[in-house]
Short mmCIF file of C-alpha atoms and ligand atoms in Angstrom, two decimals:
data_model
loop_
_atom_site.label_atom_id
_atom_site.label_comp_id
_atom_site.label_asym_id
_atom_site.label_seq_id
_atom_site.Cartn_x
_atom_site.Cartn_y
_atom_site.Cartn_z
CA UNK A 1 31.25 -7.43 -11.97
CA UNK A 2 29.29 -8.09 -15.01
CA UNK A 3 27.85 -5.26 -17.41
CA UNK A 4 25.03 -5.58 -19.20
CA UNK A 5 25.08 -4.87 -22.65
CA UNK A 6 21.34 -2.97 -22.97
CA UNK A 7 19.16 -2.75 -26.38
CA UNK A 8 15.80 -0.42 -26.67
CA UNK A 9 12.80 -2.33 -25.23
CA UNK A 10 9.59 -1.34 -26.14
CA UNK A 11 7.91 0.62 -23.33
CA UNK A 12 4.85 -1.00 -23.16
CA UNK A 13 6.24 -4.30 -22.04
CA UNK A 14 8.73 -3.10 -19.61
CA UNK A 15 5.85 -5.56 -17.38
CA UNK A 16 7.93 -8.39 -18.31
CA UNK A 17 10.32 -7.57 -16.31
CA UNK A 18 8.54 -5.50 -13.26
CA UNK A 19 5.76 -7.49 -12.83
CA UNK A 20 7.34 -10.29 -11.19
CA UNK A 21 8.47 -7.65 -8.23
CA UNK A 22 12.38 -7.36 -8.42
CA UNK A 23 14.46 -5.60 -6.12
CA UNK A 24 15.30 -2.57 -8.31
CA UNK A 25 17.66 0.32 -7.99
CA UNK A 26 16.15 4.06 -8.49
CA UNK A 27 18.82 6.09 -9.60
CA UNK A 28 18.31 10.10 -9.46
CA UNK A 29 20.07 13.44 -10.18
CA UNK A 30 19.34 16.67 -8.79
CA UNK A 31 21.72 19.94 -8.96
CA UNK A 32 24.86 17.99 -10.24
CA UNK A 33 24.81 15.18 -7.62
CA UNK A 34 23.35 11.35 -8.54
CA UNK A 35 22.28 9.03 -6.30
CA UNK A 36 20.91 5.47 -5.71
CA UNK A 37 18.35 3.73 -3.81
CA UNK A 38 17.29 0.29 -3.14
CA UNK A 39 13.15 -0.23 -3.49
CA UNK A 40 11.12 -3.68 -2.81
CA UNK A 41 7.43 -1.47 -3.00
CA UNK A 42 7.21 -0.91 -6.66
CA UNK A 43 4.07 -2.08 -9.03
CA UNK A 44 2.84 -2.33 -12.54
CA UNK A 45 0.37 0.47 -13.08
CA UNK A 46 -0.33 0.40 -16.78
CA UNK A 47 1.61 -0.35 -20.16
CA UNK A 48 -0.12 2.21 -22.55
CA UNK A 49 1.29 4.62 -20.91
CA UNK A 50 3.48 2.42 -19.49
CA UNK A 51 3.09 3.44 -15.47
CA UNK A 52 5.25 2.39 -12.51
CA UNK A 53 4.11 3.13 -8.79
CA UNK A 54 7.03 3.28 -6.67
CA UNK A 55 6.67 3.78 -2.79
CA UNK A 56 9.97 5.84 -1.80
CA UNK A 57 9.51 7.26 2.18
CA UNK A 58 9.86 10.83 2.71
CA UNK A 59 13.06 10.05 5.07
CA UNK A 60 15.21 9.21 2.01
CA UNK A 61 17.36 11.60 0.30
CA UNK A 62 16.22 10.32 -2.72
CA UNK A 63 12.71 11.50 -2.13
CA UNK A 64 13.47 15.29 -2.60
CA UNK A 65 15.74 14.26 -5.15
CA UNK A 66 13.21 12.62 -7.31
CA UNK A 67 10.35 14.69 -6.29
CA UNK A 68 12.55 17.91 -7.45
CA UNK A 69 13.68 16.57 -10.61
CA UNK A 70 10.70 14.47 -11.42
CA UNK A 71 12.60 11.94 -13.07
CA UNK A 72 14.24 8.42 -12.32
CA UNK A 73 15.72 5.42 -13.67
CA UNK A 74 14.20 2.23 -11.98
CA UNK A 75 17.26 -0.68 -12.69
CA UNK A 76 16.79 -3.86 -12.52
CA UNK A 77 19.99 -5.87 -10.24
CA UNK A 78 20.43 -9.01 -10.75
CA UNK A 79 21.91 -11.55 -8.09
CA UNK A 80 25.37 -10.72 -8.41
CA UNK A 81 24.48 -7.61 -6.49
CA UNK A 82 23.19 -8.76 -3.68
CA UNK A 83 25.58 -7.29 -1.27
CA UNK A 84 25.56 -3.92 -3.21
CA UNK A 85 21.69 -3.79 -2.91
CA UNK A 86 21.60 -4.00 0.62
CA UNK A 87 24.83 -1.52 0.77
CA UNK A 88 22.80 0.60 -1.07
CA UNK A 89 19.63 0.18 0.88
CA UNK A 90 21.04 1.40 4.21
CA UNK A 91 23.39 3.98 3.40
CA UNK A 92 22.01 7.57 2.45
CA UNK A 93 23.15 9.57 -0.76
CA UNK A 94 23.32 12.52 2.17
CA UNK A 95 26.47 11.24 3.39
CA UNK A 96 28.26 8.98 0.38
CA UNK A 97 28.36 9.18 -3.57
CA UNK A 98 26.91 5.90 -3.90
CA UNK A 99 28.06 5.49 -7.74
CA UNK A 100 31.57 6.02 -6.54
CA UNK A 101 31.42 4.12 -3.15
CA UNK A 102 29.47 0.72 -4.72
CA UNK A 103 31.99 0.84 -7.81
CA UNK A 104 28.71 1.53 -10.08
CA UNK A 105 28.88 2.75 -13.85
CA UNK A 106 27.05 5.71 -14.33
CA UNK A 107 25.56 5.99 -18.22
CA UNK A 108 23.83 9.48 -18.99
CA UNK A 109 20.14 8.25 -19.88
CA UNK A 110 18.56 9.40 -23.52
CA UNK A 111 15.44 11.18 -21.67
CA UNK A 112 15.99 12.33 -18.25
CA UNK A 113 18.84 13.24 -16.28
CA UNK A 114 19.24 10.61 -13.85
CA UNK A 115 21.77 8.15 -15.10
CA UNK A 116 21.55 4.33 -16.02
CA UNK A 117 23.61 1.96 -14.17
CA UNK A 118 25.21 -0.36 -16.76
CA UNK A 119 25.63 -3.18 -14.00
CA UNK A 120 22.03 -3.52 -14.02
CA UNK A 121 20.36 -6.24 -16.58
CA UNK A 122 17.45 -3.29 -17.32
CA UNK A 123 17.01 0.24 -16.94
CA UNK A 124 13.93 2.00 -17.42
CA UNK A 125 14.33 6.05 -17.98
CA UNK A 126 10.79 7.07 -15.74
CA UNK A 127 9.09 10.80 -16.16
CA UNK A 128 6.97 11.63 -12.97
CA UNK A 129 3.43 11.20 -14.29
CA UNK A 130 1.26 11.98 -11.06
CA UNK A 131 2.27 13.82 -7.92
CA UNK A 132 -0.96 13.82 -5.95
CA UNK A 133 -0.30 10.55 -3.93
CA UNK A 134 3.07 11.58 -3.00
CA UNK A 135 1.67 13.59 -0.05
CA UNK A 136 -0.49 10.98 1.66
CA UNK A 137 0.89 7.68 0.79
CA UNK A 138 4.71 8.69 -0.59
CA UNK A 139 3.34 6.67 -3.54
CA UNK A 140 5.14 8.07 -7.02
CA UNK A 141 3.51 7.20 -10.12
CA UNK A 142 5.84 7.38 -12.94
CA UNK A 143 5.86 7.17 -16.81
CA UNK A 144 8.40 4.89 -18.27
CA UNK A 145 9.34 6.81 -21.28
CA UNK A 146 12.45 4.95 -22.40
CA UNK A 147 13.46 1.19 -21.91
CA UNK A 148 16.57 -0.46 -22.34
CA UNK A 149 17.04 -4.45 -21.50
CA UNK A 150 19.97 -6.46 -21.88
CA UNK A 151 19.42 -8.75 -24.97
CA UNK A 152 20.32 -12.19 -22.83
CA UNK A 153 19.63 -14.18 -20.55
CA UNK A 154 16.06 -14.29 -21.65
CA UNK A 155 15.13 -15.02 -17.95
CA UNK A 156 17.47 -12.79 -15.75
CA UNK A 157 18.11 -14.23 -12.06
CA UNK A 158 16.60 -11.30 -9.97
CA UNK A 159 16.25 -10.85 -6.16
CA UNK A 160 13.23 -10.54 -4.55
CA UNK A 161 12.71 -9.43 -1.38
CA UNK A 162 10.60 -11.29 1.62
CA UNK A 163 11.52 -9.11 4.82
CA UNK A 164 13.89 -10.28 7.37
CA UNK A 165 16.77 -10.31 5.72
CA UNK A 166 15.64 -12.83 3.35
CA UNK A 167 16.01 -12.81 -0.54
CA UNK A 168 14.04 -14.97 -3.01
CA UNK A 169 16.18 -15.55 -6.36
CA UNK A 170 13.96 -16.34 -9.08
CA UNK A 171 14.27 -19.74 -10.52
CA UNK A 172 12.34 -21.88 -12.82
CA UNK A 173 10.09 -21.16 -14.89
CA UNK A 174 6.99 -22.96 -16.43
CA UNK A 175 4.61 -22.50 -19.13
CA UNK A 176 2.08 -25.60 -18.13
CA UNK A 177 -0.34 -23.03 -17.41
CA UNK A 178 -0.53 -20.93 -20.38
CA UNK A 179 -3.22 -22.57 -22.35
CA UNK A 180 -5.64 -21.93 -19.26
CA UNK A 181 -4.94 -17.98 -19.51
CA UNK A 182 -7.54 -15.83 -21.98
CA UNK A 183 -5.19 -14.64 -24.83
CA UNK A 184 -5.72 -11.06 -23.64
CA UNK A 185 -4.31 -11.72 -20.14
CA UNK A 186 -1.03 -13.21 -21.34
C1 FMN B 211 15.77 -4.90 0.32
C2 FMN B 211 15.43 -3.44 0.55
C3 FMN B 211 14.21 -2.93 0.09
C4 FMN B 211 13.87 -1.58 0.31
N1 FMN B 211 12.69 -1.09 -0.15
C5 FMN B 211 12.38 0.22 0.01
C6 FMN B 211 11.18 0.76 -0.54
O1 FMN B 211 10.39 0.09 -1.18
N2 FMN B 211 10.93 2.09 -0.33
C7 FMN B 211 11.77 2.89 0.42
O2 FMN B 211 11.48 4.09 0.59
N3 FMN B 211 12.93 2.41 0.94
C8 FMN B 211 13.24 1.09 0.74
N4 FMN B 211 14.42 0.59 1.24
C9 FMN B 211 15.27 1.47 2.04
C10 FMN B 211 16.09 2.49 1.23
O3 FMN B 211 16.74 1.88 0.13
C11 FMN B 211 17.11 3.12 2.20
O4 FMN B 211 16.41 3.88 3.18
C12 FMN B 211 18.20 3.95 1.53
O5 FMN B 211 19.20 4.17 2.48
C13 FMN B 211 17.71 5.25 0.96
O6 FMN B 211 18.80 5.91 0.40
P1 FMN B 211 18.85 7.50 0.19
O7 FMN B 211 18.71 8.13 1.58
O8 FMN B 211 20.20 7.75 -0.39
O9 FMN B 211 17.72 7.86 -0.69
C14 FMN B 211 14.77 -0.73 1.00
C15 FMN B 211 16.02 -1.25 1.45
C16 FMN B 211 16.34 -2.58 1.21
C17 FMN B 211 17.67 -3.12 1.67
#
């Protein structure tokens, strides 16, 4: 299994990478236990602050976990994963240590407590910034306060999720349509 090699990443552009809706990985801590979960309803929020909404139902152990800590690192798999995603995504942090039983690195992160997982291509060390939606739509907003993103490939091959049981694996990319953007948009 491949580990990624992470540099800092500036904050504000930690939409490179989210805003094309990966699969990611929240990884949490809370009283001397970690945990992971797998989360398809995530969005882009801001860059300055840099915000991240991430939907996480009130079922999941990770939702006390993160709501009780209010911190989490969102990681960004990349296709190798696959089968640890899923794993991941229907086993419960109540039962299993999910570090130990996926063979996942834990790295201790520079500004909260939940750890990186170095198997991810990017890891993005997330302060709760708003609480209020929690209640009605289990809707966390969070501040990504430190970002760390593996220095290549440029374009990392990440899953996306369609329902089903089917994955999307980004592919190609093309810039034919940049001139048509307003500079401010890019
Ligand atoms: C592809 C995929 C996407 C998922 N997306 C979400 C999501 O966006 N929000 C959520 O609450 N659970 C989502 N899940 C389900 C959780 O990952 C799953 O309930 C997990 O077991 C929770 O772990 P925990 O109980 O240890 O927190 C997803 C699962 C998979 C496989």
């Amino acid at each position: 299994m491949r580990k990624y090699d992470k540099r800092d990443f500036p904050v504000d552009n930690v939409r490179r990478y989210l805003e094309p809706g990966p699969i990611v990985l929240v990884s949490s801590a809370w009283r001397g236990k970690t945990n992971i979960m797998t989360i398809g309803w995530h969005m882009v929020m801001g860059f300055e602050p840099s915000l991240s909404g991430c939907y996480i139902w009130d079922q999941n152990h990770s939702f006390d976990m993160v709501r009780k800590s209010r911190e989490c690192v969102i990681n960004v798999p990349t296709v190798d994963l696959a089968a640890k995603v899923v794993g991941i995504g229907k086993s419960s942090g109540r039962d299993i240590d999910k570090f130990t039983e996926f063979g996942l690195t834990p790295v201790p992160g520079t500004r909260v407590g939940a750890p990186l997982i170095e198997e991810c291509y990017a890891s993005f060390e997330c302060k709760l910034d708003d609480a209020k939606l929690i209640p009605t739509y289990s809707l966390f907003v969070f501040e990504v306060v430190k970002a760390h993103v593996a220095a290549s490939p440029k374009y990392p091959r990440t899953l996306h999720y369609r329902g089903d049981g089917v994955f999307m694996l980004s592919g190609a990319n093309t810039t034919k349509f940049r001139k048509l953007f307003k500079p401010q948009n890019l």
